[in-house]
């Protein structure tokens, strides 16, 4: 029986070697389609000019809500740097609050940027209150909640408390 096994293996190999294997076509008639979901964020940074400081004639002549929203988007990167540095936080009224004064030119830049941001946020909130026929205080509460929810972990936010008096906390996860 042992002698027959190698002969059987040779016979099977010769038989299979003489046969033509079937061809397998891997091509498709239609191109392969790939469904990709993608998010594209486009940031527009100004032309290098600083936005007009709140209370200046240039700021007063600036068109209201639509341009205010554009300016808020344009300075979002700077505001995020201030928040990441824990220099500013989101207040209970929907406005930014400087938490740590920084001396020198950088401190002046932070102050003017925060003032301009708050002025533009107020323009937007007043326009929303007027359009929706709601009180400005209600719109500010809604916007404050929106800004708190948008904040990242570790940023300072002024959170409402059950006692009624808000408290500064760092946002958690």
Coordinates of C-alpha atoms in Angstrom, one line a residue, residues 34-166:
X34 CA -17.0 54.9 -3.8
X35 CA -19.3 56.8 -1.5
X36 CA -17.2 59.3 0.6
X37 CA -18.7 61.7 3.1
X38 CA -16.4 64.7 3.5
X39 CA -16.5 67.9 5.5
X40 CA -14.7 71.0 4.2
X41 CA -14.2 74.0 6.5
X42 CA -13.2 77.2 4.8
X43 CA -11.8 80.0 6.9
X44 CA -11.5 83.5 5.6
X45 CA -9.0 85.7 7.2
X46 CA -9.2 89.4 6.7
X47 CA -6.9 91.5 4.6
X48 CA -4.6 92.1 7.5
X49 CA -6.5 95.0 9.0
X50 CA -7.7 94.9 12.5
X51 CA -11.5 95.2 12.9
X52 CA -12.6 98.6 14.1
X53 CA -12.7 98.9 17.9
X54 CA -16.2 99.1 19.5
X55 CA -17.4 102.6 20.0
X56 CA -15.3 104.1 17.2
X57 CA -17.0 105.9 14.2
X58 CA -15.8 103.1 11.9
X59 CA -17.4 100.5 14.1
X60 CA -20.6 102.5 14.3
X61 CA -20.8 102.9 10.5
X62 CA -20.3 99.2 9.9
X63 CA -23.4 97.4 8.6
X64 CA -25.2 95.3 11.2
X65 CA -25.9 91.6 11.5
X66 CA -24.6 90.0 8.3
X67 CA -21.3 91.8 8.5
X68 CA -21.1 91.3 12.3
X69 CA -21.4 87.5 11.8
X70 CA -18.7 87.6 9.1
X71 CA -16.4 89.5 11.4
X72 CA -17.1 87.0 14.2
X73 CA -16.0 84.2 11.9
X74 CA -13.0 86.1 10.7
X75 CA -11.6 86.5 14.3
X76 CA -12.6 83.1 15.5
X77 CA -9.0 81.8 15.3
X78 CA -7.7 84.6 17.5
X79 CA -10.5 84.1 20.0
X80 CA -9.7 80.4 20.2
X81 CA -6.1 81.2 20.9
X82 CA -7.2 83.5 23.8
X83 CA -9.5 80.7 25.1
X84 CA -6.8 78.0 24.8
X85 CA -4.4 80.3 26.7
X86 CA -7.2 80.6 29.4
X87 CA -7.1 84.4 29.1
X88 CA -10.8 84.8 28.2
X89 CA -13.9 82.8 28.9
X90 CA -17.6 82.7 27.8
X91 CA -19.7 84.8 30.1
X92 CA -23.3 84.1 31.3
X93 CA -24.6 86.8 29.0
X94 CA -23.2 85.4 25.7
X95 CA -20.2 87.8 25.7
X96 CA -16.5 87.1 26.2
X97 CA -14.9 88.1 29.5
X98 CA -11.2 88.8 29.9
X99 CA -10.1 86.6 32.9
X100 CA -6.5 87.5 33.0
X101 CA -5.1 90.9 32.0
X102 CA -2.0 90.7 29.9
X103 CA 0.4 93.7 29.8
X104 CA 1.8 95.4 26.8
X105 CA 0.8 95.4 23.1
X106 CA -0.5 91.8 23.3
X107 CA -2.8 92.8 26.1
X108 CA -4.1 95.7 24.1
X109 CA -4.7 93.5 21.2
X110 CA -6.6 91.0 23.3
X111 CA -8.7 93.9 24.8
X112 CA -9.5 95.4 21.4
X113 CA -10.3 92.0 19.8
X114 CA -12.6 91.0 22.7
X115 CA -14.3 94.4 22.6
X116 CA -14.9 94.1 18.9
X117 CA -16.1 90.5 19.3
X118 CA -18.6 91.5 22.0
X119 CA -19.8 94.5 20.0
X120 CA -20.5 92.2 17.0
X121 CA -22.1 89.5 19.2
X122 CA -24.4 92.2 20.6
X123 CA -25.3 93.4 17.1
X124 CA -26.3 89.9 16.2
X125 CA -28.2 89.3 19.4
X126 CA -30.1 92.6 19.1
X127 CA -31.0 91.8 15.5
X128 CA -32.2 88.3 16.6
X129 CA -34.3 89.7 19.5
X130 CA -35.9 92.3 17.1
X131 CA -36.6 89.7 14.4
X132 CA -38.0 87.1 16.8
X133 CA -39.8 89.6 19.0
X134 CA -38.1 88.3 22.1
X135 CA -36.3 90.1 24.9
X136 CA -32.6 90.7 24.6
X137 CA -32.0 89.0 27.9
X138 CA -33.7 85.8 26.6
X139 CA -31.6 85.9 23.4
X140 CA -28.4 86.5 25.5
X141 CA -29.2 83.4 27.6
X142 CA -29.8 81.3 24.5
X143 CA -26.5 82.5 22.9
X144 CA -24.6 82.0 26.1
X145 CA -25.8 78.4 26.2
X146 CA -24.8 78.0 22.6
X147 CA -21.3 79.4 23.2
X148 CA -20.9 77.3 26.3
X149 CA -21.8 74.1 24.3
X150 CA -19.3 75.1 21.6
X151 CA -16.5 75.5 24.1
X152 CA -13.8 72.8 24.3
X153 CA -12.8 70.9 27.3
X154 CA -10.7 73.0 29.7
X155 CA -12.0 76.4 28.5
X156 CA -13.4 78.8 31.1
X157 CA -17.2 79.2 31.0
X158 CA -19.5 81.0 33.4
X159 CA -22.1 78.4 34.3
X160 CA -25.5 79.0 35.8
X161 CA -26.0 77.6 39.3
X162 CA -29.0 76.5 41.2
X163 CA -28.4 79.3 43.7
X164 CA -28.9 81.8 40.8
X165 CA -25.4 83.2 41.0
X166 CA -23.2 82.0 38.1

